[in-house]
mmCIF file of N, CA and C in Angstrom:
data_model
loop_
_atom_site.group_PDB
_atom_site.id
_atom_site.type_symbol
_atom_site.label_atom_id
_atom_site.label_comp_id
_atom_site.label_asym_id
_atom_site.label_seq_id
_atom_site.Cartn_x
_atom_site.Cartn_y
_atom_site.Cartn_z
ATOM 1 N N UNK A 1 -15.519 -5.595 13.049
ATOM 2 C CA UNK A 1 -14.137 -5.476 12.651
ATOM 3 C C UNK A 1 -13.869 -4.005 12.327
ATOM 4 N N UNK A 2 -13.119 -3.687 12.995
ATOM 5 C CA UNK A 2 -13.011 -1.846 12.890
ATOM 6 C C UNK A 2 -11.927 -1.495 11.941
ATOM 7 N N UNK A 3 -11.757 -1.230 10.424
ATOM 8 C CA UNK A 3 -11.034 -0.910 9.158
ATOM 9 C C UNK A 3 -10.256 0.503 9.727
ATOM 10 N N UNK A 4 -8.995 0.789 10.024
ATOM 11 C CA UNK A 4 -8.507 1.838 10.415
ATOM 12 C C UNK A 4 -8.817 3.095 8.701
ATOM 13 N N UNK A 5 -8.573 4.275 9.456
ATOM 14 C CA UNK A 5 -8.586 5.214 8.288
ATOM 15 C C UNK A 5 -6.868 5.224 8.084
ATOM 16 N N UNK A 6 -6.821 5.637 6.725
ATOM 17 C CA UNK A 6 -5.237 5.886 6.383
ATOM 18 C C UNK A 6 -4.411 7.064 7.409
ATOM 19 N N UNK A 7 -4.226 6.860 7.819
ATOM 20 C CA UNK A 7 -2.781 8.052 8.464
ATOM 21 C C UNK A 7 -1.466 7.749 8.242
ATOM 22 N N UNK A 8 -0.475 8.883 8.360
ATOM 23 C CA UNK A 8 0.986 8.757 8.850
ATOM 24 C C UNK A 8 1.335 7.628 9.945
ATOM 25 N N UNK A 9 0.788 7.645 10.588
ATOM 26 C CA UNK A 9 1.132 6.621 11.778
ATOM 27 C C UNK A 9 0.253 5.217 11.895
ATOM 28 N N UNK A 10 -0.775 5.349 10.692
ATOM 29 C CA UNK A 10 -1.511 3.777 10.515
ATOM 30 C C UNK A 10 -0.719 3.142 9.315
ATOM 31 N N UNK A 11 0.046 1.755 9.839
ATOM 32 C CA UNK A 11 0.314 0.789 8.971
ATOM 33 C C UNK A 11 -0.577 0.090 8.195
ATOM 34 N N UNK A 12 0.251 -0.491 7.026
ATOM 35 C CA UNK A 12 -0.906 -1.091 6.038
ATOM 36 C C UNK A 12 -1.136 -2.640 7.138
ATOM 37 N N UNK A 13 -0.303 -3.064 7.715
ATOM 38 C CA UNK A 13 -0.330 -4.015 8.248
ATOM 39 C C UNK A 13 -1.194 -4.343 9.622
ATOM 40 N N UNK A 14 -1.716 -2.861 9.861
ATOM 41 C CA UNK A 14 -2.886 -3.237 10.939
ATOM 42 C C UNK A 14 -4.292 -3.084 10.274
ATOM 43 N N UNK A 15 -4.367 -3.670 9.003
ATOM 44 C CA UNK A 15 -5.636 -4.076 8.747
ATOM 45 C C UNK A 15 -6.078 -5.308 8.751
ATOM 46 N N UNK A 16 -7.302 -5.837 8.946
ATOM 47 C CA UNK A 16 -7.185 -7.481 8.735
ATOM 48 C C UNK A 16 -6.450 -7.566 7.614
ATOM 49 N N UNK A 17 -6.097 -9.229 7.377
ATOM 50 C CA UNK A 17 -5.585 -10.089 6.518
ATOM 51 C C UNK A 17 -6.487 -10.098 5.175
ATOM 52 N N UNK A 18 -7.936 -9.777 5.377
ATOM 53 C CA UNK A 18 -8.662 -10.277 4.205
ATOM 54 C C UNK A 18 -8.951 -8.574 3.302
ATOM 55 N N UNK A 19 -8.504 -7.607 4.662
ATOM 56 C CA UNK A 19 -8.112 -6.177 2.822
ATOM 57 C C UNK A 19 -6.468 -6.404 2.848
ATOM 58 N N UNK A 20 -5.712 -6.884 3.495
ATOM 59 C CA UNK A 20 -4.543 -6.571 3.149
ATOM 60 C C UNK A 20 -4.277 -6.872 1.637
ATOM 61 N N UNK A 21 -4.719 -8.660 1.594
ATOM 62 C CA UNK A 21 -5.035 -8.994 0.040
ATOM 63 C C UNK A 21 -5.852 -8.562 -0.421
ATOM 64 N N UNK A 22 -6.578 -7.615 -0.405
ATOM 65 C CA UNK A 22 -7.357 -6.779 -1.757
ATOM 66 C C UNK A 22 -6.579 -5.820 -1.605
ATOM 67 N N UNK A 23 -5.683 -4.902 -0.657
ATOM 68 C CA UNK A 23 -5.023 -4.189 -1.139
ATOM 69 C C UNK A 23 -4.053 -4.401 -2.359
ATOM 70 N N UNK A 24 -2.897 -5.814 -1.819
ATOM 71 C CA UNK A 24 -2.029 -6.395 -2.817
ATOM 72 C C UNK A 24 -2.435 -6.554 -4.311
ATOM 73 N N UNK A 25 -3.888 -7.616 -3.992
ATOM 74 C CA UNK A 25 -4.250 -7.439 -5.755
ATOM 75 C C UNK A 25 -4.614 -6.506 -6.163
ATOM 76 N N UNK A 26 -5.119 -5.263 -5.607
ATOM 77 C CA UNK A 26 -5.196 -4.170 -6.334
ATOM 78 C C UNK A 26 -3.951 -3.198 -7.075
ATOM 79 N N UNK A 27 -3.010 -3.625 -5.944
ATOM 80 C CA UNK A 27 -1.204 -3.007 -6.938
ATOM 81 C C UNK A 27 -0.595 -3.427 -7.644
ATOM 82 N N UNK A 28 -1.407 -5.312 -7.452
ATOM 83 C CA UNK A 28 -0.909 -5.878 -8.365
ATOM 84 C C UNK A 28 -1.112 -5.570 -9.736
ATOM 85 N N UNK A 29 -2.634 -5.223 -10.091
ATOM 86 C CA UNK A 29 -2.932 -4.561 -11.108
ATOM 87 C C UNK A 29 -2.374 -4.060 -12.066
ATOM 88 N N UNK A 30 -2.239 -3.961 -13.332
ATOM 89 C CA UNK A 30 -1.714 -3.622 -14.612
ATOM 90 C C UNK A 30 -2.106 -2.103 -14.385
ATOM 91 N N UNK A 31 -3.613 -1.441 -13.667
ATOM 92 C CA UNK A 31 -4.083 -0.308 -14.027
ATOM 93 C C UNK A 31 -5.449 -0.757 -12.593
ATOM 94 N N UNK A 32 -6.468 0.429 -13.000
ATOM 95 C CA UNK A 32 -7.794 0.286 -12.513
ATOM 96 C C UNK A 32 -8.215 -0.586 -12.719
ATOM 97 N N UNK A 33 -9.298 -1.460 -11.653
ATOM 98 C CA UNK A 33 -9.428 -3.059 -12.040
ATOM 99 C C UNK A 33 -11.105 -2.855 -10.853
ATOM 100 N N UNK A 34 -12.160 -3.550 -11.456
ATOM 101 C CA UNK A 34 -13.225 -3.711 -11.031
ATOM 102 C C UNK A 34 -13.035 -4.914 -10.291
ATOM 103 N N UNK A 35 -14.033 -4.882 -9.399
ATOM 104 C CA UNK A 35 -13.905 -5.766 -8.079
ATOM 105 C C UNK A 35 -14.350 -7.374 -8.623
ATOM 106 N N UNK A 36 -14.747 -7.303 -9.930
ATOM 107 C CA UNK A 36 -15.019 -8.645 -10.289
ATOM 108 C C UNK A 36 -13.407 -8.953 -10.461
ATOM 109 N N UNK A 37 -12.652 -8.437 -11.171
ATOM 110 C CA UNK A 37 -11.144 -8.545 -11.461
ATOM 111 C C UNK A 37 -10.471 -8.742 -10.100
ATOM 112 N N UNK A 38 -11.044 -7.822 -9.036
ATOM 113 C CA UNK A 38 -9.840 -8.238 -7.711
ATOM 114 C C UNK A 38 -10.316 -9.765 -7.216
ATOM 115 N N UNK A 39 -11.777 -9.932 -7.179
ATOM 116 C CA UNK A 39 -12.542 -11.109 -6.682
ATOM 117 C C UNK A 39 -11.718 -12.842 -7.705
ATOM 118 N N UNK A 40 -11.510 -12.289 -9.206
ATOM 119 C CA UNK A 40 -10.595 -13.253 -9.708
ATOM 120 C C UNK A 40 -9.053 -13.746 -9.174
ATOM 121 N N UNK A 41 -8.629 -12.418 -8.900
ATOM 122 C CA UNK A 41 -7.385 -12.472 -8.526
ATOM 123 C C UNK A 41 -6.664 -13.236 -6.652
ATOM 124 N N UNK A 42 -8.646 -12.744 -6.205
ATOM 125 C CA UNK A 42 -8.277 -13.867 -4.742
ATOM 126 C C UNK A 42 -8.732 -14.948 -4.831
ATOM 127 N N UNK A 43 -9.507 -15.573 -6.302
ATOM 128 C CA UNK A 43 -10.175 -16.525 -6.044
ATOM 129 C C UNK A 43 -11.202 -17.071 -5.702
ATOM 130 N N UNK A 44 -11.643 -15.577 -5.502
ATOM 131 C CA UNK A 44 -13.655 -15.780 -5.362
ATOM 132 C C UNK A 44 -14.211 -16.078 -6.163
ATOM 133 N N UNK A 45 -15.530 -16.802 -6.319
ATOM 134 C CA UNK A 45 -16.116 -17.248 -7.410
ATOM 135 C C UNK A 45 -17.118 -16.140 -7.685
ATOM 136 N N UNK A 46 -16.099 -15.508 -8.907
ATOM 137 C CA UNK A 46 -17.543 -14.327 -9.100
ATOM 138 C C UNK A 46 -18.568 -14.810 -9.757
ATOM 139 N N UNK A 47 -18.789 -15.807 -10.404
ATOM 140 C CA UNK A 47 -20.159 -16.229 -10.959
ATOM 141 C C UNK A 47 -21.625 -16.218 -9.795
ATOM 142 N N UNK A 48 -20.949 -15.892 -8.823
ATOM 143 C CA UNK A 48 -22.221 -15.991 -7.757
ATOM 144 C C UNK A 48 -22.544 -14.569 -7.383
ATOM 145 N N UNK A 49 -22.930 -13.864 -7.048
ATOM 146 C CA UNK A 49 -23.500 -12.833 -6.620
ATOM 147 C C UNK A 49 -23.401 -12.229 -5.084
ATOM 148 N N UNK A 50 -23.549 -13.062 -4.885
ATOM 149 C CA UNK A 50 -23.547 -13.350 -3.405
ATOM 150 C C UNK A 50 -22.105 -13.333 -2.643
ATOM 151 N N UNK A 51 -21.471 -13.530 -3.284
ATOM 152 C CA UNK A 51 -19.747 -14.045 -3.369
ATOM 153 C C UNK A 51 -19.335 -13.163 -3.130
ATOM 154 N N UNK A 52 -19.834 -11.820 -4.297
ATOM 155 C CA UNK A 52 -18.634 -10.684 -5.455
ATOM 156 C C UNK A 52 -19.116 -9.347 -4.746
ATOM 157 N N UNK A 53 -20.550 -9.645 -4.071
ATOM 158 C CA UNK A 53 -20.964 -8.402 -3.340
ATOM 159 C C UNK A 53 -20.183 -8.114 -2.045
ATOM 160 N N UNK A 54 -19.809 -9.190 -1.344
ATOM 161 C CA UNK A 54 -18.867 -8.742 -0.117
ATOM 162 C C UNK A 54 -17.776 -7.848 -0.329
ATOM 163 N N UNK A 55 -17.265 -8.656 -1.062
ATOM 164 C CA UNK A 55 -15.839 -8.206 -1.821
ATOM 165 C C UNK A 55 -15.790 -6.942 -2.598
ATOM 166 N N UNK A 56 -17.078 -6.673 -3.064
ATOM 167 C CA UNK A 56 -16.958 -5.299 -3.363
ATOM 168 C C UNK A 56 -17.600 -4.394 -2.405
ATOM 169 N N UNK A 57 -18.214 -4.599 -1.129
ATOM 170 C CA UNK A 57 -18.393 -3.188 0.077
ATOM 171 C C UNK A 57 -17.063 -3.927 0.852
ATOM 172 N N UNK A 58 -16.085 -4.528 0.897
ATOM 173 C CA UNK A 58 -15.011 -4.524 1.721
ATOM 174 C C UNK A 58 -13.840 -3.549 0.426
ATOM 175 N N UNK A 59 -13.925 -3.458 -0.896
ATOM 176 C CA UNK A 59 -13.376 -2.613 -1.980
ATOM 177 C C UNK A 59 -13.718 -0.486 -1.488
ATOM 178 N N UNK A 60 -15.245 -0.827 -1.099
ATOM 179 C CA UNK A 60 -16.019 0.477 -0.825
ATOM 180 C C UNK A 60 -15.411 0.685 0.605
ATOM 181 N N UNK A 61 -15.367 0.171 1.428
ATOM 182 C CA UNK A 61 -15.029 0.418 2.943
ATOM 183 C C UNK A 61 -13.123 0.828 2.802
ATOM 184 N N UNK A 62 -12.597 0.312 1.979
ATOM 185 C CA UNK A 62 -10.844 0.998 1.618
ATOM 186 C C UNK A 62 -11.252 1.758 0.986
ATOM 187 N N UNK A 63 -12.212 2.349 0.268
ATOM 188 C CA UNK A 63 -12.144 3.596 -0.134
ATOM 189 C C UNK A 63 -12.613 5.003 0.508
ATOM 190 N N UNK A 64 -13.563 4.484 1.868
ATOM 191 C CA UNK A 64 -14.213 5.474 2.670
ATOM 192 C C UNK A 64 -12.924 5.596 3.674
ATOM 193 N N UNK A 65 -12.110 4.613 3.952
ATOM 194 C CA UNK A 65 -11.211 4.805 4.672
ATOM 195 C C UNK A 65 -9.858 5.450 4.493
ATOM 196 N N UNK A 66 -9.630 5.842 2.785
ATOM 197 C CA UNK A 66 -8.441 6.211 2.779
ATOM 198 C C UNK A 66 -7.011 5.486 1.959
ATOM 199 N N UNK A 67 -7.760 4.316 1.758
ATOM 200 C CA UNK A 67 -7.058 3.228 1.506
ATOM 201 C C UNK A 67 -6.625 3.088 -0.372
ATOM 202 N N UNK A 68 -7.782 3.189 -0.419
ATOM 203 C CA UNK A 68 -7.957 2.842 -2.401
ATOM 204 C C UNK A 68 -8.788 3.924 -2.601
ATOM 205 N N UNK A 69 -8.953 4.371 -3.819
ATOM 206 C CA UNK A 69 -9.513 5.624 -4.649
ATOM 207 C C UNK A 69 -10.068 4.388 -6.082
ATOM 208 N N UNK A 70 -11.955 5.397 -5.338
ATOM 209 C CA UNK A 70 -13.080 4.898 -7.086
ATOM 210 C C UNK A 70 -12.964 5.856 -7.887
ATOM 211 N N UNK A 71 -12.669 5.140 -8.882
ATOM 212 C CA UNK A 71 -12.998 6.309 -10.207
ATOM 213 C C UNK A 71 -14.653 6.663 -10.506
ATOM 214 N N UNK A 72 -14.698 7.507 -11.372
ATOM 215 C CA UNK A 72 -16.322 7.584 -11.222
ATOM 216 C C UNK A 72 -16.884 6.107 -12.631
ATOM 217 N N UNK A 73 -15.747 5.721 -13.083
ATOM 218 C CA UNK A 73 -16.309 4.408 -13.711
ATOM 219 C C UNK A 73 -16.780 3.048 -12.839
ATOM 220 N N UNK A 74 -16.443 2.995 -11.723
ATOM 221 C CA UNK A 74 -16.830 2.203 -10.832
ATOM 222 C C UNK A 74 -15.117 1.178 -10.665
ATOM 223 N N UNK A 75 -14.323 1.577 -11.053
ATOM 224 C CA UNK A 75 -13.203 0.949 -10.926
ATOM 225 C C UNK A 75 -12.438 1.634 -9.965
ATOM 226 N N UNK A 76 -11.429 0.522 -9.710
ATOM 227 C CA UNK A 76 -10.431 0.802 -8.207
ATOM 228 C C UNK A 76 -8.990 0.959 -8.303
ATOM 229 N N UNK A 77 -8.552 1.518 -7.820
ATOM 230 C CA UNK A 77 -7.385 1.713 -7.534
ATOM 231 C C UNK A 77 -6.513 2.643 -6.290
ATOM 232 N N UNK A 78 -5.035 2.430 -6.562
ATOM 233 C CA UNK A 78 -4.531 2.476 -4.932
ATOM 234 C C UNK A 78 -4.265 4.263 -4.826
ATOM 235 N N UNK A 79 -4.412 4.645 -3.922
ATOM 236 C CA UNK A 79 -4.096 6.137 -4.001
ATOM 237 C C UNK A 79 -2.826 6.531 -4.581
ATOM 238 N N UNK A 80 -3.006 8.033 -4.311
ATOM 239 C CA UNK A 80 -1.782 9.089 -4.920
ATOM 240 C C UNK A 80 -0.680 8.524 -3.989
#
């Protein structure tokens, strides 16, 4: 599945469906929110491990791409 990088001319809407909603719950956000918090907010069962780790290198892959900005606390949020 090829995650576009952010540009002028890349829509949020040509990403899959499954960051579009981690994008959303991430704006939904009050503030910076750890991926156990976005994983609540789609409904993943973070009590598993196994679950919460996807969800957080698909969190890491919007951030290599342009998408969302890590703080150096390990929390997420949407760019400038």
């Amino acid at each position: 599945m090829l995650i576009p990088h952010r540009a002028p001319d890349v829509e949020e809407a040509m990403l899959p469906p499954d960051y579009q909603r981690i994008l959303a719950a991430v704006r939904q956000a009050a503030g910076p929110v750890m991926a156990r918090q976005v994983g609540e907010m789609l409904g993943v069962d973070i009590s598993v491990r196994a679950k919460l780790e996807p969800l957080r290198a698909k969190l890491v892959r919007l951030v290599d791409r342009g998408w969302l900005r890590k703080l150096p606390d390990g929390r997420f949020t949407t760019r400038l």
